[in-house]
CSV table of C-alpha atoms in Angstrom, one decimal:
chain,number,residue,atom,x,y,z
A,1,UNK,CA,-29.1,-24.5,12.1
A,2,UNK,CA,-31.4,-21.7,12.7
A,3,UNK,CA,-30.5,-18.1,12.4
A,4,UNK,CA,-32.3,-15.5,14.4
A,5,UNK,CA,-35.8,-14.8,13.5
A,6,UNK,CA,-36.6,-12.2,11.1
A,7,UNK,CA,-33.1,-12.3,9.3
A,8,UNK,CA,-34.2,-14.0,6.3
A,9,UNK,CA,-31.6,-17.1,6.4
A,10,UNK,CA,-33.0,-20.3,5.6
A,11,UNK,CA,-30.0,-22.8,5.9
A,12,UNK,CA,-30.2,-26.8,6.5
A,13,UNK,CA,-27.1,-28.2,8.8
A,14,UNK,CA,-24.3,-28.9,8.0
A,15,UNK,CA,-21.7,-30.9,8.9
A,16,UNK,CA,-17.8,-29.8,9.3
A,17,UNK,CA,-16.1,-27.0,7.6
A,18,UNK,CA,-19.4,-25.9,6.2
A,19,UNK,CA,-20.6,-26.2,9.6
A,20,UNK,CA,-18.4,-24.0,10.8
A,21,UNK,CA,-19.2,-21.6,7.7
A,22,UNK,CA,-22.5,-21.3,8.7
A,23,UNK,CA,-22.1,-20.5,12.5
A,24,UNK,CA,-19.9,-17.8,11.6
A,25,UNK,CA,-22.8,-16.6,9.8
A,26,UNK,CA,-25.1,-17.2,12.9
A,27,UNK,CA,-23.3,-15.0,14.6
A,28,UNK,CA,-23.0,-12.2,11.9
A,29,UNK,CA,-26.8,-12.3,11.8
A,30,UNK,CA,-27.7,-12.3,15.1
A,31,UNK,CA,-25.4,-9.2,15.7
A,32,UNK,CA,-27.2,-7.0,12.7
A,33,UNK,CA,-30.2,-8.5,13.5
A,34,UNK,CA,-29.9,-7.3,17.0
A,35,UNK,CA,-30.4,-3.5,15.7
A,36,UNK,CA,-33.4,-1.8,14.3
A,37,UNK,CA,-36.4,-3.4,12.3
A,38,UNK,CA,-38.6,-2.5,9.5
A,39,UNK,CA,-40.8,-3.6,7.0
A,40,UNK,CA,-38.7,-5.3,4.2
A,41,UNK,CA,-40.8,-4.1,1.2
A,42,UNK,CA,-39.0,-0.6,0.9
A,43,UNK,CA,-38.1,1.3,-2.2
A,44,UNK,CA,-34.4,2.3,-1.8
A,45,UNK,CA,-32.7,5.5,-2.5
A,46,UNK,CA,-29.4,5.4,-4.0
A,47,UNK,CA,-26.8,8.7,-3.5
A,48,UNK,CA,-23.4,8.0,-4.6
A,49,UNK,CA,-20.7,11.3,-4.1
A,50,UNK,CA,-17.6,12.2,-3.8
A,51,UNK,CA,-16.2,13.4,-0.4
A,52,UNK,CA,-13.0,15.3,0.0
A,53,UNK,CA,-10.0,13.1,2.0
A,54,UNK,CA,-8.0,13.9,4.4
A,55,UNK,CA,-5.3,14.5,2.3
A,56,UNK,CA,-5.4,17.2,-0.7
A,57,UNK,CA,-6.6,16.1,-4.1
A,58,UNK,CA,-8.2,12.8,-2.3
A,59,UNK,CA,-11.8,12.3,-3.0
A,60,UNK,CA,-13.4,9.8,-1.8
A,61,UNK,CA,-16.2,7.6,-3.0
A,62,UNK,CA,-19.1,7.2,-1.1
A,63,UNK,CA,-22.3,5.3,-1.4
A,64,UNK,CA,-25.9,6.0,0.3
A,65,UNK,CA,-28.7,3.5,0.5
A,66,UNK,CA,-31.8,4.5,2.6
A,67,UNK,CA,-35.1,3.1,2.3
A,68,UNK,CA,-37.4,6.3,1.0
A,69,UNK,CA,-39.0,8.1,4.2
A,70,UNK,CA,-36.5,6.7,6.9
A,71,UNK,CA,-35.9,10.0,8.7
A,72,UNK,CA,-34.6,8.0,11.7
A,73,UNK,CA,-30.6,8.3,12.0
A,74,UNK,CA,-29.6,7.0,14.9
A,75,UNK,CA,-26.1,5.5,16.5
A,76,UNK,CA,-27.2,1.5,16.5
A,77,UNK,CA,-28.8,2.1,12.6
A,78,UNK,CA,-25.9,3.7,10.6
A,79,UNK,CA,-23.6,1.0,8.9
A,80,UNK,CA,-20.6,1.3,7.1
A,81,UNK,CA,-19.5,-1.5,4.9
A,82,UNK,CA,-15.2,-1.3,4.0
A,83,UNK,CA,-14.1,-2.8,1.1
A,84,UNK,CA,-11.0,-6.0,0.3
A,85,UNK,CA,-8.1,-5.6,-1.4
A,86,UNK,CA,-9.1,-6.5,-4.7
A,87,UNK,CA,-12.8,-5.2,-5.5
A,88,UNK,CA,-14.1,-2.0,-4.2
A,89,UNK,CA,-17.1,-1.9,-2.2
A,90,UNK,CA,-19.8,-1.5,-4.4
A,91,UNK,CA,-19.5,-4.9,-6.1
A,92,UNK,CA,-18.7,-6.4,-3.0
A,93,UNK,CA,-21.6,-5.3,-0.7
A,94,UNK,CA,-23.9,-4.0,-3.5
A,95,UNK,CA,-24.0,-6.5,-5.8
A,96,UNK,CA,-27.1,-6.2,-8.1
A,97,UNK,CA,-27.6,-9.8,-9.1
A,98,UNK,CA,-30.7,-12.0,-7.8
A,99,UNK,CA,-30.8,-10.8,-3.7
A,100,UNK,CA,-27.1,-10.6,-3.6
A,101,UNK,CA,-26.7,-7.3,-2.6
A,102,UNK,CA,-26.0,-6.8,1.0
A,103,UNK,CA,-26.5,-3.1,1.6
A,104,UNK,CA,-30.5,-3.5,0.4
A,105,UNK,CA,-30.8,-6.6,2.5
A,106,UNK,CA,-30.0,-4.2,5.7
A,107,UNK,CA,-31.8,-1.4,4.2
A,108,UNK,CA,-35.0,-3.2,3.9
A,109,UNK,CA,-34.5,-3.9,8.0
A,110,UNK,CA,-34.4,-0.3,8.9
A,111,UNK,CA,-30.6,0.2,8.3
A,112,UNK,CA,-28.9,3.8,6.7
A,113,UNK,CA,-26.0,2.1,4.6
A,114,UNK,CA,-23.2,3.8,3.2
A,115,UNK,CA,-19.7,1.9,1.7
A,116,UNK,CA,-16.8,3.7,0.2
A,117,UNK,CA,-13.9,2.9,-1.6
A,118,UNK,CA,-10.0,3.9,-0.6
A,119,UNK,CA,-7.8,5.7,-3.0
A,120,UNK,CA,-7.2,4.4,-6.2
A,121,UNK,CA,-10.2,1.9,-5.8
A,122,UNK,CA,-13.4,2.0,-7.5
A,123,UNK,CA,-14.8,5.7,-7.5
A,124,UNK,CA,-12.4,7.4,-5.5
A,125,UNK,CA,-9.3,9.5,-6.6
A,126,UNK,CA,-6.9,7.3,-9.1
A,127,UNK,CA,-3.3,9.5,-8.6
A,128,UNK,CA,-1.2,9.6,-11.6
A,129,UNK,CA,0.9,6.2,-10.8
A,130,UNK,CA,-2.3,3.9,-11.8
A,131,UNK,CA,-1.7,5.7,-15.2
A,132,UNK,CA,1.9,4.6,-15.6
A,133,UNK,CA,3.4,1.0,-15.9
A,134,UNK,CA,3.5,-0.5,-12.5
A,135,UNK,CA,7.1,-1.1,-12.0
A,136,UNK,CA,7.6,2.7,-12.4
A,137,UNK,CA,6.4,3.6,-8.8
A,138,UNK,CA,6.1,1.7,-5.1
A,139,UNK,CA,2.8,0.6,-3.6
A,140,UNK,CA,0.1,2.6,-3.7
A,141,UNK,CA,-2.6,2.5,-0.9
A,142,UNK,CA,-0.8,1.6,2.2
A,143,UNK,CA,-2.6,0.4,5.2
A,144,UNK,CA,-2.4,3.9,7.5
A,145,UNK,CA,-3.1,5.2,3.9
A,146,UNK,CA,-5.9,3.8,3.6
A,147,UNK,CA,-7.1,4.3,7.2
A,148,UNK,CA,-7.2,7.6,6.4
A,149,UNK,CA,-10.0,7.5,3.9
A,150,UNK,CA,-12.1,5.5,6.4
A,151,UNK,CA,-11.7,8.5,8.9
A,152,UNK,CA,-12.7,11.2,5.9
A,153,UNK,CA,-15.8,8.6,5.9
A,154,UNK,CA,-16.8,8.4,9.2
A,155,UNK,CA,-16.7,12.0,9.8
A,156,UNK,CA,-18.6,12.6,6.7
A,157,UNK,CA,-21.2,10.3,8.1
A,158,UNK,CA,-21.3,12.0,11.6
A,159,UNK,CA,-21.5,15.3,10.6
A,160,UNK,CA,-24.1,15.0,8.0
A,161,UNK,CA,-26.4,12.5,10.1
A,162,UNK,CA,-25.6,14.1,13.2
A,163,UNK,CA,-25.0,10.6,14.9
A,164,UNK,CA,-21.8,9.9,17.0
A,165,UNK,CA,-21.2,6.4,16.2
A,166,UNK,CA,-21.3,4.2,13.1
A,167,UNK,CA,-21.3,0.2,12.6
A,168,UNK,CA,-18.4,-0.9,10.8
A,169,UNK,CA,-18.4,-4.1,8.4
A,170,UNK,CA,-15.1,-5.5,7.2
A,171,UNK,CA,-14.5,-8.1,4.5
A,172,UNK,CA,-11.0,-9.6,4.1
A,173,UNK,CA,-8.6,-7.1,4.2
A,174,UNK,CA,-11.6,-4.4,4.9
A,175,UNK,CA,-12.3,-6.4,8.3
A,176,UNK,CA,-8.6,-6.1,9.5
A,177,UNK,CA,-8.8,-2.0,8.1
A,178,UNK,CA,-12.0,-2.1,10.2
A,179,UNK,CA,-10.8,-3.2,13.5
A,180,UNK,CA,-7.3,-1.0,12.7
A,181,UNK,CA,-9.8,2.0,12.8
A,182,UNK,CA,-12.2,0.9,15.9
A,183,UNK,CA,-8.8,0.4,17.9
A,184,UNK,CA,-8.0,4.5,17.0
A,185,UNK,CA,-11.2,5.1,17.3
A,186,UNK,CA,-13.1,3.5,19.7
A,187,UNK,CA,-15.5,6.1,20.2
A,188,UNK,CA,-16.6,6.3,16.6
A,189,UNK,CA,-17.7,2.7,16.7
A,190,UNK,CA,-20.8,1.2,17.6
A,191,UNK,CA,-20.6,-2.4,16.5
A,192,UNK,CA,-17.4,-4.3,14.7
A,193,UNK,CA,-18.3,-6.8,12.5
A,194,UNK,CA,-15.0,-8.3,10.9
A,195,UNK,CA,-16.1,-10.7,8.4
A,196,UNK,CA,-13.1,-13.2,7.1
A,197,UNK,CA,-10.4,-11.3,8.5
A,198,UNK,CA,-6.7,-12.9,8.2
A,199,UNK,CA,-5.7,-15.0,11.0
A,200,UNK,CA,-3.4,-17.9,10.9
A,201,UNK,CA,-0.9,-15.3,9.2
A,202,UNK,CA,1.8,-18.1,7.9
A,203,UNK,CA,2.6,-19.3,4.5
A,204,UNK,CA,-0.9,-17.6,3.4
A,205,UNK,CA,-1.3,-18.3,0.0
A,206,UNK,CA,-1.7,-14.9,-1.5
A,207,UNK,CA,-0.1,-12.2,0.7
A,208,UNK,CA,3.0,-12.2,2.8
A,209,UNK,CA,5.9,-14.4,3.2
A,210,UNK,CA,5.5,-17.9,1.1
A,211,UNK,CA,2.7,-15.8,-0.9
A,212,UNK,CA,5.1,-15.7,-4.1
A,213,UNK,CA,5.2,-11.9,-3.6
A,214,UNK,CA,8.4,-11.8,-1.3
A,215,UNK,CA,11.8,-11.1,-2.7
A,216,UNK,CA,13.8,-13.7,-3.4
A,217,UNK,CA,16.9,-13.1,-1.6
A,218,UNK,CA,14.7,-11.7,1.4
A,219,UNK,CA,11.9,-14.2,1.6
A,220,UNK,CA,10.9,-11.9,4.6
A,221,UNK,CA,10.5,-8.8,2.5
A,222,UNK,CA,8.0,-7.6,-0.4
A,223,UNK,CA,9.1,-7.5,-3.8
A,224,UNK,CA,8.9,-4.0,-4.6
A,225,UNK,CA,9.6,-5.1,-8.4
A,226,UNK,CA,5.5,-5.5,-8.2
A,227,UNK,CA,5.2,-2.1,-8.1
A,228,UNK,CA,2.4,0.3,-7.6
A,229,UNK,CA,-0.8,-1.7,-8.2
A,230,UNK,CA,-1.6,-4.9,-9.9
A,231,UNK,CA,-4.2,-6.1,-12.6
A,232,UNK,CA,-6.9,-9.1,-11.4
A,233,UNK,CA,-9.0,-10.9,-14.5
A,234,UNK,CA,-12.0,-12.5,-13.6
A,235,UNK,CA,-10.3,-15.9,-14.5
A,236,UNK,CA,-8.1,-15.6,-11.6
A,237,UNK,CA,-10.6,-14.1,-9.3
A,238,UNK,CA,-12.6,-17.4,-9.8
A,239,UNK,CA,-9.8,-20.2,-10.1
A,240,UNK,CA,-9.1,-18.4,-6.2
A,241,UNK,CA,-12.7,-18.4,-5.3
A,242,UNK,CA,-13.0,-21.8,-6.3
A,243,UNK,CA,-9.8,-23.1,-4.3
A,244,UNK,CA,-11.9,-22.1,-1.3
A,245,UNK,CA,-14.6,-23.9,-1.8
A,246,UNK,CA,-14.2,-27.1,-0.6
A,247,UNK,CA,-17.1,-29.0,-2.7
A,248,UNK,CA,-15.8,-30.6,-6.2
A,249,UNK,CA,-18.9,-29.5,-8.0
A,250,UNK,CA,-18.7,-25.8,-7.4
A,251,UNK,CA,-22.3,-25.1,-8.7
A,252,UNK,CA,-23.7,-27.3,-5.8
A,253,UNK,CA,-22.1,-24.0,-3.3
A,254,UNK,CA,-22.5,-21.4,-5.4
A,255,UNK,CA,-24.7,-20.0,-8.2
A,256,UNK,CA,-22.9,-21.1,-11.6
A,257,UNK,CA,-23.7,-17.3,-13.0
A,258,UNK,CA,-22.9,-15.5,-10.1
A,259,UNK,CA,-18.9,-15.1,-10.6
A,260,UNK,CA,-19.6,-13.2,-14.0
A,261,UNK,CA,-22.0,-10.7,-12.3
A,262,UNK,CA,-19.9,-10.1,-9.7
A,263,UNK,CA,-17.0,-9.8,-11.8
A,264,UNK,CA,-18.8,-7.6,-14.5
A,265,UNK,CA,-19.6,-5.2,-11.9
A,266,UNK,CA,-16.1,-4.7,-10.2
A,267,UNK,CA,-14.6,-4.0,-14.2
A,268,UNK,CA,-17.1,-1.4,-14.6
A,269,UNK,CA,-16.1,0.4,-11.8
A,270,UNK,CA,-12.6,1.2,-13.4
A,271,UNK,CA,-12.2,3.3,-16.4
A,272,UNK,CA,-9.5,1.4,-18.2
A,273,UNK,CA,-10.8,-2.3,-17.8
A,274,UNK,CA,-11.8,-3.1,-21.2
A,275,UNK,CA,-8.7,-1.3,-22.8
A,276,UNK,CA,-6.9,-4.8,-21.6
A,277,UNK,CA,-7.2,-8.0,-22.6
A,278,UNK,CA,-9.0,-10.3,-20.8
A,279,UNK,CA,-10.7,-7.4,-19.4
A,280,UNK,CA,-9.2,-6.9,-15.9
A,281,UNK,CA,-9.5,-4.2,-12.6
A,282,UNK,CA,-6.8,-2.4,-11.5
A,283,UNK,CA,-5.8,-2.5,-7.4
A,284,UNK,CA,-3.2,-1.2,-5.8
A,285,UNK,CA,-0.6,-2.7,-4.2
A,286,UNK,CA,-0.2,-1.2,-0.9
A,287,UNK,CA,-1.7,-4.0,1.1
A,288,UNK,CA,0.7,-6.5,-0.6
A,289,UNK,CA,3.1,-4.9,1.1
A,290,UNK,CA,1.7,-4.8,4.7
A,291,UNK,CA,1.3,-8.2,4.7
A,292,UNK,CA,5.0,-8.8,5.2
């Protein structure tokens, strides 16, 4: 298969699922590749800030990445990349191992890139409940909750780059956040890229009915015993990541080092990772319970 020219994938064919994998991917790259290019040799400006919510006491993370003397801002060149449920955005879209990182990969193509993390994820506020045992308060970080936070980001974006539009990128639960916002907000959004979205809702294996996280009596219902967030080790992030790779060998798909740099980079993002042991990364638990 060949991707569009100029996008940097080099990828044999493939055959079936991984087929399929890869012509998602086609059509991921033609879609960025369809905006703005540039010379990829660029040195990259980093500006990470805090930007007030919507609600009082929020602040919100945000991450800038710009190549140095861009001074075009424009609708169809602004990105915005929205996090999972697990990992906040920087480790997810700026992952600083090899050429990993997604954000300098559009950067270098002309792309202004900013990613931000909800409440209670990565840089943003932490309100007191992450502090106490779980069980003591309900999920934190609901879905219109966090939609929020993605407003307080695009209007930061607008009004400081004086653009009317953004792109938004969505992984996992970030692409259905995304395409929650772009259906409030049409007019905010340029492009909608929903990468890995859920679909095929039943007996998913890690949110929602079947998930293990329903109450017993009322399979249909959350159990709210779960409480306000959850901790994730990088054991269990992996023995997941692995059950959705469909090769034996693991290595053969993916680098064998690149689970420990991803991982090592979403624990330094909170505070309290290493005061556990394993080492884990806090999330909060508000998605959990949209999914029933």
């Amino acid at each position: 298969m060949e991707y569009p020219h100029g996008c940097g994938f080099d990828v044999k064919k493939g055959r079936g699922r991984d087929h399929m994998i890869k012509s998602v991917l086609a059509l991921l790259a033609a879609l960025i590749c369809a905006g703005p290019a540039s010379a990829q040799q660029a040195t990259i400006v980093k500006s990470d800030m805090q930007i007030d919510g919507l609600d009082p006491g929020i602040k919100i993370f945000v991450r800038e990445k710009i190549a140095q003397g861009n001074t075009r801002f424009a609708n169809d060149n602004i990105v915005l990349f929205l996090h999972g449920a697990t990992g906040p955005s920087t480790c997810d879209f700026d992952l600083q191992y090899k050429d990993y990182s997604w954000a300098d990969w559009l950067v270098k193509r002309g792309y202004v890139v900013y990613m931000g993390d909800y409440r209670n994820y990565g840089g943003s506020t932490r309100e007191a409940a992450m502090d106490e045992p779980p069980a003591k308060n309900q999920p934190l970080t609901r879905s219109f909750l966090a939609l929020r936070d993605i407003e307080a980001m695009v209007n930061h974006i607008k009004r400081t780059r004086n653009v009317q539009k953004v792109t938004l990128i969505g992984w996992s639960w970030g692409a259905m956040m995304a395409g929650y916002y772009a259906s409030l907000h049409s007019e905010n959004v340029e492009k909608l890229v929903m990468y890995a979205p859920l679909y095929n809702f039943n007996d998913h294996t890690n949110l929602g009915p079947g998930s293990g996280l329903q109450n017993k009596r009322k399979p249909t219902e959350f159990n709210f015993a779960l409480g306000a967030y959850r901790v994730a080790s990088e054991a269990a992030n992996t023995a997941r990541w692995n059950g959705e790779i469909p090769a034996e060998n693991k290595d053969e798909y993916r680098d064998p080092a690149l689970p420990a740099a991803f991982w090592s980079e979403c624990l330094a993002t909170d505070p309290t990772s290493n005061s556990r042991t394993p080492p884990s990364l806090r999330a909060p638990n508000g998605v959990l319970e949209d999914s029933f």
